[in-house]
Coordinates of C-alpha atoms in Angstrom, one line a residue:
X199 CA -0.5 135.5 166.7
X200 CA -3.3 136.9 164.9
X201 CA -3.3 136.9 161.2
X202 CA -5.2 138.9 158.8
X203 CA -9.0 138.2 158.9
X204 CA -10.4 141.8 157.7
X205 CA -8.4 142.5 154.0
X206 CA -11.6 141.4 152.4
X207 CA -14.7 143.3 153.5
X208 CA -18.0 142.3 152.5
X209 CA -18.6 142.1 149.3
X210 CA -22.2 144.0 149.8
X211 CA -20.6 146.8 151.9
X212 CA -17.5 147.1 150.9
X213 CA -16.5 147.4 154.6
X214 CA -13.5 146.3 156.2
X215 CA -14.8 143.7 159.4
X216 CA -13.8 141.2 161.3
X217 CA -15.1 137.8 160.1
X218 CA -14.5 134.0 160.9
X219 CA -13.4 132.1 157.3
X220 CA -12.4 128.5 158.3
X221 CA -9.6 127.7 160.6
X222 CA -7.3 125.9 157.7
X223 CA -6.2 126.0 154.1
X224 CA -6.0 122.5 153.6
X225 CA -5.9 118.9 155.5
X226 CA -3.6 116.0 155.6
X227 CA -4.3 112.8 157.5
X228 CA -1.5 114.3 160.5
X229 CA -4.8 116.1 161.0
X230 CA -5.6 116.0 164.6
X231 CA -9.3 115.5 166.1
X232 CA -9.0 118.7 168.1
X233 CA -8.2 122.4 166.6
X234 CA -6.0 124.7 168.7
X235 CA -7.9 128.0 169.7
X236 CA -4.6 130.2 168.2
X237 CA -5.4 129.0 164.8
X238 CA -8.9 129.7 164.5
X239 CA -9.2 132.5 162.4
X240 CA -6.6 132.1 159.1
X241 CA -6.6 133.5 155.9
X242 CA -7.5 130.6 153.0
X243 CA -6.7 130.3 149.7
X244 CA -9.8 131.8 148.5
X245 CA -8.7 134.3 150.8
X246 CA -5.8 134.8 148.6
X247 CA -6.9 134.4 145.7
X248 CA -9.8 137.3 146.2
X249 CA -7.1 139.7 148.0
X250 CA -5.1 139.5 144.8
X251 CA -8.4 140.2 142.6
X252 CA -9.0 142.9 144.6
X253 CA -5.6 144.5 144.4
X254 CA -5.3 144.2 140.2
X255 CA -8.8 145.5 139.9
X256 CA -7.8 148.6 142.4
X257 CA -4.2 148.8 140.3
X258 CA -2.4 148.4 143.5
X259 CA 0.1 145.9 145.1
X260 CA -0.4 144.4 148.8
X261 CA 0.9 146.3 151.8
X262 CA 0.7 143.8 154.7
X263 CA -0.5 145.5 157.6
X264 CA 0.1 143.1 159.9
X265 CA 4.1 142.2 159.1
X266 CA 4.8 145.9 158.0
X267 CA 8.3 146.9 156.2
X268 CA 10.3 148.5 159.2
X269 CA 12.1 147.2 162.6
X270 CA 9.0 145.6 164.1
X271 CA 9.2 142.8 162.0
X272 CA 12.8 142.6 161.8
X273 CA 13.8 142.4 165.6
X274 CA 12.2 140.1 168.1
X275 CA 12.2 142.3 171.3
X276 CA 14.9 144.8 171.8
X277 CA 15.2 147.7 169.4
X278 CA 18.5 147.9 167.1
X279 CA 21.3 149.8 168.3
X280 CA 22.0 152.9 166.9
X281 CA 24.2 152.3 163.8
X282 CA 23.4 149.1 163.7
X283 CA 23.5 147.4 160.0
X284 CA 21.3 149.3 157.4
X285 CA 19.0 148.5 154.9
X286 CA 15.4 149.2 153.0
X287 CA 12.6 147.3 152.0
X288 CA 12.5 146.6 148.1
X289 CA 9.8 144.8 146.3
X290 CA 11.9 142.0 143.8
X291 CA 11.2 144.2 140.7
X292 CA 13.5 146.5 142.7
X293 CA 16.0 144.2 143.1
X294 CA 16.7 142.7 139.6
X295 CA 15.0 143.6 136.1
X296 CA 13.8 140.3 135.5
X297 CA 12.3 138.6 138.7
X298 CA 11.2 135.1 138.9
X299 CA 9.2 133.3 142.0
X300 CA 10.8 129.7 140.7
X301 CA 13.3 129.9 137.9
X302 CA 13.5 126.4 135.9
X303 CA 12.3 124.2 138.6
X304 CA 13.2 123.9 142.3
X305 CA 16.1 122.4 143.6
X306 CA 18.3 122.3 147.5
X307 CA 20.3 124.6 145.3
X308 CA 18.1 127.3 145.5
X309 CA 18.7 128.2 149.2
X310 CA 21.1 130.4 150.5
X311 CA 21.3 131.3 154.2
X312 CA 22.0 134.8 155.0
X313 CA 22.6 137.1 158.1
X314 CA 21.0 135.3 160.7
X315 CA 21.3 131.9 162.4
X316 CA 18.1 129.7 160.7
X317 CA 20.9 127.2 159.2
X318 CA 18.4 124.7 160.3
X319 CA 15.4 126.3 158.7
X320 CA 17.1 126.4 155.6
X321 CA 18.9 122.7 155.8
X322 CA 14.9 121.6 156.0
X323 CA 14.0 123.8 153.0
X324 CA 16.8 122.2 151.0
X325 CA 15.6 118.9 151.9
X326 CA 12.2 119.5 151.1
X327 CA 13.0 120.3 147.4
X328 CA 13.3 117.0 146.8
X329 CA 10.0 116.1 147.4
X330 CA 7.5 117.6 144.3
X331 CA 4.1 117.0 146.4
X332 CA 5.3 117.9 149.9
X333 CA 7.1 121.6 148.3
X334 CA 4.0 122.3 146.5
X335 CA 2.2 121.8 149.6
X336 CA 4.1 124.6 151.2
X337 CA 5.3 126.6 147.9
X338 CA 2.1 126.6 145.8
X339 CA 1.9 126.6 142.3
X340 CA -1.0 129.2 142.1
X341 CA 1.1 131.6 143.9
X342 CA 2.8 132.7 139.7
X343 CA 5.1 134.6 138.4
X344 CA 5.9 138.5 138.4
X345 CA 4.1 138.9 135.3
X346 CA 2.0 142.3 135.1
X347 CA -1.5 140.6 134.5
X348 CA -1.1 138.3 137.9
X349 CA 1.2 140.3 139.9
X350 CA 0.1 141.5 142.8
X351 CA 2.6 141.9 145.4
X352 CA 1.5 139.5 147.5
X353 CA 2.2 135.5 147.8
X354 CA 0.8 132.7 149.8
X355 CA 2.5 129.7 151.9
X356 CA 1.6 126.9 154.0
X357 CA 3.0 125.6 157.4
X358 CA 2.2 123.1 159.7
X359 CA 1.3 123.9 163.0
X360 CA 0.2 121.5 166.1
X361 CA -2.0 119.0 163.8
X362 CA -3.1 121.4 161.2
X363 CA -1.8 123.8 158.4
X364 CA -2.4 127.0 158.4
X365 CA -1.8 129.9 155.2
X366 CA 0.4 132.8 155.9
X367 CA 0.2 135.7 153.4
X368 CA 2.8 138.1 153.0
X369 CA 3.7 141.1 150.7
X370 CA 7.0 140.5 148.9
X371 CA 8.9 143.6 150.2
X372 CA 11.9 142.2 151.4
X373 CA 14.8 143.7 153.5
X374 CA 18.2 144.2 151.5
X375 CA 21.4 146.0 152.2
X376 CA 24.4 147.5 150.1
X377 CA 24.1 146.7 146.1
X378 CA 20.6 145.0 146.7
X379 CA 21.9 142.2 148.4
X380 CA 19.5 140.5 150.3
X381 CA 19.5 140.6 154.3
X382 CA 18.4 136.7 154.8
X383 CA 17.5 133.9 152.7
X384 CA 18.9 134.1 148.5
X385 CA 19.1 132.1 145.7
X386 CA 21.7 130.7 143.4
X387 CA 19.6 132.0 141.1
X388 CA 19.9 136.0 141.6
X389 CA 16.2 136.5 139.9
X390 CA 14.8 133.9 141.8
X391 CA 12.9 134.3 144.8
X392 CA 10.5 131.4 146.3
X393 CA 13.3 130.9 149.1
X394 CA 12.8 134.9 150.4
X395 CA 9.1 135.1 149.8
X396 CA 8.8 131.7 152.1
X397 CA 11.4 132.7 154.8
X398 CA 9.5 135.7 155.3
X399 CA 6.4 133.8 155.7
X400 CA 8.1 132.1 158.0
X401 CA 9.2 134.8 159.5
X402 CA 5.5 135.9 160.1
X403 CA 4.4 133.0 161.2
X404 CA 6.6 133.2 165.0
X405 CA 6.8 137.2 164.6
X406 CA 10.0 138.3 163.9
X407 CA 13.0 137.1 161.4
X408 CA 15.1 137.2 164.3
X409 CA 12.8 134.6 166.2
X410 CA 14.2 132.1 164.1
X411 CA 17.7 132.9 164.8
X412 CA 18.8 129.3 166.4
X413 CA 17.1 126.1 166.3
X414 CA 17.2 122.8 164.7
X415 CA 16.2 120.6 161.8
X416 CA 13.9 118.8 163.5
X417 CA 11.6 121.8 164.1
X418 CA 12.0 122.7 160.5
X419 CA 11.5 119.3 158.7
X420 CA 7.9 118.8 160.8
X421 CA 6.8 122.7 160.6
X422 CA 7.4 121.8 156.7
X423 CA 5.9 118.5 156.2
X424 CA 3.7 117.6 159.2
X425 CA 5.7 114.3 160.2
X426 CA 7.5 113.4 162.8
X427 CA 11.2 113.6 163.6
X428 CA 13.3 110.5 165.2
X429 CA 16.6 112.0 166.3
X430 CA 20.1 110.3 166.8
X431 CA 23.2 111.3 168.8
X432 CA 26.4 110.4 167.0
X433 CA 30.4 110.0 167.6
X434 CA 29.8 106.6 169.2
X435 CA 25.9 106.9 170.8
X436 CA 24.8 105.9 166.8
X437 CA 22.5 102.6 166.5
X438 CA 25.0 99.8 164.8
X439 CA 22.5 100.0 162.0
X440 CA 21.8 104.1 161.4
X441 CA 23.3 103.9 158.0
X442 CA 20.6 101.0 157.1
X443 CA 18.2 103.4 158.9
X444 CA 19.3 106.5 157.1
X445 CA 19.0 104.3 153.2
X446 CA 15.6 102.9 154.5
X447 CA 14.4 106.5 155.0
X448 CA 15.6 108.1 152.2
X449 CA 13.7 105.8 150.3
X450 CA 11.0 106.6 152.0
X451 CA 11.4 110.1 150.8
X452 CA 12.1 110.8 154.9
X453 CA 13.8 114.4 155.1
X454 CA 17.3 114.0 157.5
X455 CA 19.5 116.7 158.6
X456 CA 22.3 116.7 160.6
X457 CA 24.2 118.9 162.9
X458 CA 27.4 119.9 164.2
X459 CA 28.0 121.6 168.1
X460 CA 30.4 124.2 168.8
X461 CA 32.2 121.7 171.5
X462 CA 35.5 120.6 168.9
X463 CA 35.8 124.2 167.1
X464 CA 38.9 123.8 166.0
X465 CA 38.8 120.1 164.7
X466 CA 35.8 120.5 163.0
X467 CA 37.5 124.0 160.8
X468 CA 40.1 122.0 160.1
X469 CA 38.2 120.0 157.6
X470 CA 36.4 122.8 156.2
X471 CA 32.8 122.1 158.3
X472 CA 31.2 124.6 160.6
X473 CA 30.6 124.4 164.4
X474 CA 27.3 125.1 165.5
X475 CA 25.8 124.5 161.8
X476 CA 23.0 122.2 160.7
X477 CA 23.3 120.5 157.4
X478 CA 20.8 118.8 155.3
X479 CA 21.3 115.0 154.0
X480 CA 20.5 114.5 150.5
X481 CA 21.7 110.9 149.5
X482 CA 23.6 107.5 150.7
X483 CA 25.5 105.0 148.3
X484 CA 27.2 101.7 149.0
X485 CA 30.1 101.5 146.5
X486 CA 31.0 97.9 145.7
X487 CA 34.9 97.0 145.5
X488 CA 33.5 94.6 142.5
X489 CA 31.3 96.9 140.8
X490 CA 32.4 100.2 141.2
X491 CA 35.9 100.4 142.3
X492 CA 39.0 100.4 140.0
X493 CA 41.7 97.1 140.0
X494 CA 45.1 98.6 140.2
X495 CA 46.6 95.4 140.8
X496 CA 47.1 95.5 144.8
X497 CA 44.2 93.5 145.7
X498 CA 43.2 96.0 148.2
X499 CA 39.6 97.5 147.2
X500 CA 37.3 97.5 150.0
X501 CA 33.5 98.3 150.0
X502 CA 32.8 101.9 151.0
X503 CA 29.7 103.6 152.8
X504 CA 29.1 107.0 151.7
X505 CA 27.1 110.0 152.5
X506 CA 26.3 113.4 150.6
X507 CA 25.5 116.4 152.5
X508 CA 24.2 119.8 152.0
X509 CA 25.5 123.0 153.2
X510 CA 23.3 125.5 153.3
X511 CA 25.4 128.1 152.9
X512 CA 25.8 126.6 149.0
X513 CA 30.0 126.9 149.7
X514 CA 32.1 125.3 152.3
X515 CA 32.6 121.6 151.8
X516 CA 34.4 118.9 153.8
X517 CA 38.0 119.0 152.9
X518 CA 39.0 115.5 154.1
X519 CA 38.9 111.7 152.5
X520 CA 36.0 111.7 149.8
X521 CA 35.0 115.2 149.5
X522 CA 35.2 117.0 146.0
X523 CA 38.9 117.1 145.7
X524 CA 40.0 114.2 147.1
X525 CA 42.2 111.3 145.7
X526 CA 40.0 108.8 146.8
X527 CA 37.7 109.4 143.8
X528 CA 40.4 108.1 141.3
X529 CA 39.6 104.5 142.3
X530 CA 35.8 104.7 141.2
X531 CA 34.6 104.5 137.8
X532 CA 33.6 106.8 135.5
X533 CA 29.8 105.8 135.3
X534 CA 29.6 105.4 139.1
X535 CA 30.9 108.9 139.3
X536 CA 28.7 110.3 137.0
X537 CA 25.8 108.7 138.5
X538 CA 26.7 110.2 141.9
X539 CA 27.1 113.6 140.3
X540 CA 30.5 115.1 142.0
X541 CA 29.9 118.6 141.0
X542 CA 32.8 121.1 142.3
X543 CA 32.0 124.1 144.8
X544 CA 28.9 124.3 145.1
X545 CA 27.9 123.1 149.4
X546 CA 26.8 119.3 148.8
X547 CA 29.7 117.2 149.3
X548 CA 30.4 113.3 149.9
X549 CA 32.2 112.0 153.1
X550 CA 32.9 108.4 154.3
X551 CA 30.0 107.2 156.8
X552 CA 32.4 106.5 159.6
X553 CA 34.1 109.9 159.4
X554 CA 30.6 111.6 159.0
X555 CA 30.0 110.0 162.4
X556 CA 32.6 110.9 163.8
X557 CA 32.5 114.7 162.7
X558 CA 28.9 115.5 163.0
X559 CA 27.1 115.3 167.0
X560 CA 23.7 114.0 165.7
X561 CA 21.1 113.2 162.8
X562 CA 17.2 114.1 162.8
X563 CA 15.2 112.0 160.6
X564 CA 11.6 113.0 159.2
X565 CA 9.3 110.8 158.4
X566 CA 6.4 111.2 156.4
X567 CA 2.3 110.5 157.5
X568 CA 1.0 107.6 155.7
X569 CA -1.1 109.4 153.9
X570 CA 1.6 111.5 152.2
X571 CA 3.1 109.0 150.9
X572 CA 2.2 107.8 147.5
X573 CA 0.1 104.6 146.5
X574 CA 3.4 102.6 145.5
X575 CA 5.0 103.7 149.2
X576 CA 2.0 103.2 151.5
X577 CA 2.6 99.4 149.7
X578 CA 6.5 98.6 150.4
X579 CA 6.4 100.4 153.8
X580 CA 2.7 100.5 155.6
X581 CA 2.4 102.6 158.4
X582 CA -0.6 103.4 160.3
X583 CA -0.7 106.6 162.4
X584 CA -2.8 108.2 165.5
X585 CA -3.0 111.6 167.2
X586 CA -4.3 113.3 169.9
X587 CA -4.6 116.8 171.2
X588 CA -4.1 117.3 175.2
X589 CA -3.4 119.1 178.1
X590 CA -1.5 119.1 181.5
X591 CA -3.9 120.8 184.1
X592 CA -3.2 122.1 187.5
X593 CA -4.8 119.7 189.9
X594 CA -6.0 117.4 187.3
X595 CA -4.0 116.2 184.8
X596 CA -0.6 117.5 185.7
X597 CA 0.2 114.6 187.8
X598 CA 4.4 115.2 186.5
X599 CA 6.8 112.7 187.6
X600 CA 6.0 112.2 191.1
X601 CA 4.8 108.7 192.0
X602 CA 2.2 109.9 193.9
X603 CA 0.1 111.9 191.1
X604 CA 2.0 110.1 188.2
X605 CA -1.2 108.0 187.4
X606 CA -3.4 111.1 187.0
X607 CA -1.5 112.2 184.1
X608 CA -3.3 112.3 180.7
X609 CA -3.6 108.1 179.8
X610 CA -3.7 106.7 176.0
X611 CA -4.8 103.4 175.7
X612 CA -4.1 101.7 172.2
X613 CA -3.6 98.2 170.8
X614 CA -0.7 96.9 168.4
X615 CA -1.5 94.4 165.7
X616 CA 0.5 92.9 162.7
X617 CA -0.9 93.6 159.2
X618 CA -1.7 90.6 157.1
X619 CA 1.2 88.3 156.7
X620 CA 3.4 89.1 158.8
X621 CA 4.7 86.4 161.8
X622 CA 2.4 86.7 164.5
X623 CA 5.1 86.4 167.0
X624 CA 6.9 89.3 165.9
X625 CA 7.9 93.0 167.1
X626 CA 6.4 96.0 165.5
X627 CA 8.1 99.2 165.4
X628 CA 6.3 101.9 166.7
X629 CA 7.6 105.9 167.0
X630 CA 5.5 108.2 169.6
X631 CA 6.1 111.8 169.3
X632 CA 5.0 114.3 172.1
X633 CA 4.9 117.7 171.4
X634 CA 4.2 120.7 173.7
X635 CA 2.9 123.9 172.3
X636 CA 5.0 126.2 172.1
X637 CA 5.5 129.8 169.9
X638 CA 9.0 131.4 169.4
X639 CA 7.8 135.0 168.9
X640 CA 6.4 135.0 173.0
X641 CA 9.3 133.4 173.9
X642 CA 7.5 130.5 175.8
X643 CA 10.1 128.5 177.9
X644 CA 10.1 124.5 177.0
X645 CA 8.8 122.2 180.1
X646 CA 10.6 119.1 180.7
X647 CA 8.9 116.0 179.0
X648 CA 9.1 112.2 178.8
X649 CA 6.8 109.5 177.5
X650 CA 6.8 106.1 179.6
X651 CA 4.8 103.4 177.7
X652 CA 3.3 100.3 180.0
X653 CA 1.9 96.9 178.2
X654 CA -1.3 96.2 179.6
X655 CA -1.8 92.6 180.7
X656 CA -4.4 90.6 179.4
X657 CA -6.4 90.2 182.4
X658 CA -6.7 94.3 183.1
X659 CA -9.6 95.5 182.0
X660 CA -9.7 98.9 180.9
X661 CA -13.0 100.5 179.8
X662 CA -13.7 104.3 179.5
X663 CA -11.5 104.7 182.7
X664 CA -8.2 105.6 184.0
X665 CA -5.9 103.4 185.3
X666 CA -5.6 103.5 189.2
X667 CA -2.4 104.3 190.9
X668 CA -2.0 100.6 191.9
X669 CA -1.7 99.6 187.9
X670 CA 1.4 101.9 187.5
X671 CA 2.7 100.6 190.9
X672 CA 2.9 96.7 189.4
X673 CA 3.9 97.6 186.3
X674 CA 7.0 98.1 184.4
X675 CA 7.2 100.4 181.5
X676 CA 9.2 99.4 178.4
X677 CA 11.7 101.5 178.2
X678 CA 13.2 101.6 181.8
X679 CA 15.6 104.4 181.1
X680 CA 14.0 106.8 179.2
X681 CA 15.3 110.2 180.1
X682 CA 13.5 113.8 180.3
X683 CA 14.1 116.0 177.3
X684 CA 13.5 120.0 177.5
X685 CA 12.5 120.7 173.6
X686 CA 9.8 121.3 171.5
X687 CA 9.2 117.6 170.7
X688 CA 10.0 114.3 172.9
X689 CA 10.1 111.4 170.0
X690 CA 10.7 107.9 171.5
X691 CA 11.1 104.2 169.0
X692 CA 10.2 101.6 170.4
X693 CA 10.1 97.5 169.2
X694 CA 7.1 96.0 170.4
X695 CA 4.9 92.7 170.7
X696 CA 1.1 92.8 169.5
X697 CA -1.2 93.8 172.5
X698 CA -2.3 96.7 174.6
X699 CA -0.1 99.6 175.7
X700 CA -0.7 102.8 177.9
X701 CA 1.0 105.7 176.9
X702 CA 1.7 108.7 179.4
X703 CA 2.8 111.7 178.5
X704 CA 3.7 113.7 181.7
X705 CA 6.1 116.7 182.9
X706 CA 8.8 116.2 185.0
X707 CA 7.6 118.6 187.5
X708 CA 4.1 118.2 188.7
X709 CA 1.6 120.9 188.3
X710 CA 2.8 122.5 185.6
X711 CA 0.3 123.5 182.8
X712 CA 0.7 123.1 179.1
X713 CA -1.3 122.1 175.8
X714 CA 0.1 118.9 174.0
X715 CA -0.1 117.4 170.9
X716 CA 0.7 112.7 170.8
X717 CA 1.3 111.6 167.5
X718 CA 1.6 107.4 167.6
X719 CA 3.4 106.0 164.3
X720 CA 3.3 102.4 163.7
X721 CA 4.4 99.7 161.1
X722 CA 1.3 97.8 162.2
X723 CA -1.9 98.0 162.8
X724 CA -2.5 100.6 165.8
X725 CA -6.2 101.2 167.0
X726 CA -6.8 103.8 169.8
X727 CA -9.1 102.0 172.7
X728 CA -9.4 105.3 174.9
X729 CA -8.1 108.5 176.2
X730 CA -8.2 109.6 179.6
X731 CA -7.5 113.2 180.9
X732 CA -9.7 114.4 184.7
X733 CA -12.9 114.5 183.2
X734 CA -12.2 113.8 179.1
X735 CA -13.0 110.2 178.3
X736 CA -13.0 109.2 174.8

């Protein structure tokens, strides 16, 4: 979509033109080498920041012309029906006497899903208040308060889209129903409003609120943060080791959500969680029998794996062994249960790993680019990352699945090393993400993907060239089994030696045409040799 490039006319006219300002707010190191032609024109902060000088000078507040206050920006495609739920547009000062953008902080508190189905929006919002840096990123600081000398009406956000992030600026009408009660996203807080204001940007963003009616949390944690999402199915397909993995991540400050189908409806209700419903995942303890636990003389205190989960709904808790009521927490010690902060009512609840497992279908887990993690991180856990923006063209480079054209597909040649001191004969563990491009206000229908990944032997030579059809025919990839996925974003882990690798992203179906972003992560050293797609070389 288009966004805004004419509210500030030249300063020497005063005439309202189009203009080019430049094509992002701000940069990360996800930051790919190649922009995406639908982001070329965005508003930037100084954008902002002039709009709203404008507006107090002129002793008016921001009307956005291009996300008006009516249906259009409600509703996707098809009009409402007649009688269909009402409601206005009210600005917060409408809404409550006292408005706030952030009341006393941030917190996963502070968002409250309303009418429409963006659980998994909001599960990612709730994680991401738990990251200072990453939230300010998206929520920033210079956007104020409703006082009368800043206030404008108007309030900026961030997002990231396809390798870069790009600033949405709204108006803070908002939709509301009976007694002022918000349509979509609220707060705990009733005069607080950075969760409305940012849905909306949202909103904006893919055209329509009810374009983000359905989806899941991996969309949300990487449109948020810019990393990359690894995603596990559960109740029996879980990695023996996914509760090290979820600890390990969550000290990585990794965002992780988790979801529940609508398959077992009535199973899942009767312990108080919700089918087709995407929580967030805010913490995981070990309690020790030794440590933690109570001695009540029976001899019988075991070690326990527990999880805390989020939802965001901010009511409706899990109802079974560990949850807020349950007897279970009479064995564990005061400090340990103060420490873990079992708070009554309030949609973040404890569960035992084995029946979170068993309850929940599957767990997305977002990592973060090295280079938003801090100085103290980058040391414990150093990860090295690559990207790369491409293309599947008709008689080209959209070679699909067929072993015939499979070789013409778009080629990445990289090498693997170890970083100083580790053994030289060990794996490193490496997460390639492919996503296609993709926008949920035109409705764009996912292709099929997979990524195959080939080792390279020693005596292939490379160069600035593809690799023939004969390479792929005498070659094995390293992952035998890896299956097509129809989503936004294909993210495979893989456990490799040091050397060189080919990575090939390709559709299942040949000839079918579609932009592409390949992110590489590796806990390694991972150096890009050359990419290959028709006539690119680089």
């Amino acid at each position: 979509m288009h966004f805004i490039s004419w509210w500030l006319g030249s300063a020497e006219d005063g005439s309202d033109h189009d203009r080019s300002s430049s094509s992002i707010a701000s940069e990360s190191d996800c930051r790919s080498n190649t922009d995406l032609d639908a982001f070329e024109n965005q508003p930037t902060v100084k954008d902002f920041q002039a709009l709203r000088d404008r507006c107090l000078a002129e002793g008016t507040l921001f009307e956005d012309p291009e996300f008006p206050a009516n249906n259009f920006s409600i509703y996707h495609s098809n009009p409402p029906k007649k009688g269909e739920r009402e409601f206005e547009w009210k600005r917060p000062g409408e809404i409550v006497p006292s408005p706030k953008f952030v009341t006393e902080g941030f917190s996963r508190f502070d968002v409250r899903q309303g009418i429409i189905g963006n659980c998994w929006f909001i599960s990612s919002c709730s994680a991401l208040t738990s990251h200072q840096e990453l939230f300010e990123r998206v929520v920033p600081l210079d956007n104020g308060q409703f006082e009368a000398d800043h206030y404008a009406g108007l309030f900026h956000f961030r997002f990231w889209q396809y390798g870069q992030w790009v600033e949405v600026i709204v108006d803070d009408r908002l939709p509301v129903g009976k007694n002022n009660q918000l349509l979509f996203i609220s707060s705990s807080e009733k005069d607080e409003f950075w969760g409305a204001l940012l849905e909306k940007a949202y909103a904006k963003l893919h055209g329509s609120y009810e374009a983000l009616d359905s989806g899941t949390g991996r969309e949300g944690m990487v449109d948020l943060t810019g990393g990359i999402t690894e995603f596990y199915q559960l109740k029996g397909n879980e990695p023996d080791d996914l509760f090290e993995r979820l600890e390990s991540n969550l000290a990585r400050r990794s965002l992780i959500t988790a979801g529940i189908n609508g398959n077992e409806r009535e199973r899942v209700q009767s312990v108080n969680l919700v089918p087709q419903h995407e929580y967030s995942v805010t913490k995981v303890t070990r309690l020790d029998a030794t440590l933690h636990m109570l001695d009540f003389g029976a001899g019988n205190a075991v070690d326990v794996r527990l999880i805390c989960v989020r939802n965001p709904w901010g009511r409706g808790e899990w109802s079974g062994a560990w949850g807020d009521h349950s007897l279970e927490w009479i064995m564990v010690r005061d400090e340990k249960m103060e420490e873990l902060n079992i708070v009554k009512e309030d949609g973040e609840f404890w569960m035992n790993f084995e029946d979170f497992v068993h309850h929940f279908d599957d767990v997305s887990v977002c990592y973060q680019c090295p280079g938003d993690m801090g100085k103290e991180l980058r040391a414990r856990y150093p990860r090295e990352m690559v990207s790369e923006m491409g293309e599947w063209k008709r008689s080209a480079t959209a070679g699909g699945s067929d072993e015939n054209s499979f070789w013409s597909n778009p080629q990445y040649v990289l090498k693997l090393a170890h970083h100083e001191g580790y053994e030289a004969d060990s794996r490193i563990s490496v997460t390639i993400g492919l996503m296609q491009k993709h926008h949920r206000a035109k409705g764009t229908s996912f292709l099929s993907l997979r990524l195959l990944v080939f080792p390279i032997p020693n005596h292939v030579l490379t160069g600035n060239r593809f690799l023939p059809k004969s390479f792929f025919d005498n070659v094995i990839p390293v992952e035998t089994e890896a299956n097509f996925e129809t989503t936004r974003e294909v993210v495979g882990r893989y456990k490799l030696p040091p050397g060189r690798y080919v990575v090939v992203p390709h559709t299942w179906k040949p000839q079918q045409e579609a932009e592409f972003m390949l992110r590489i992560f590796a806990e390694g050293s991972v150096t890009k040799l050359c990419y290959c797609a028709g006539d690119v070389i680089g």
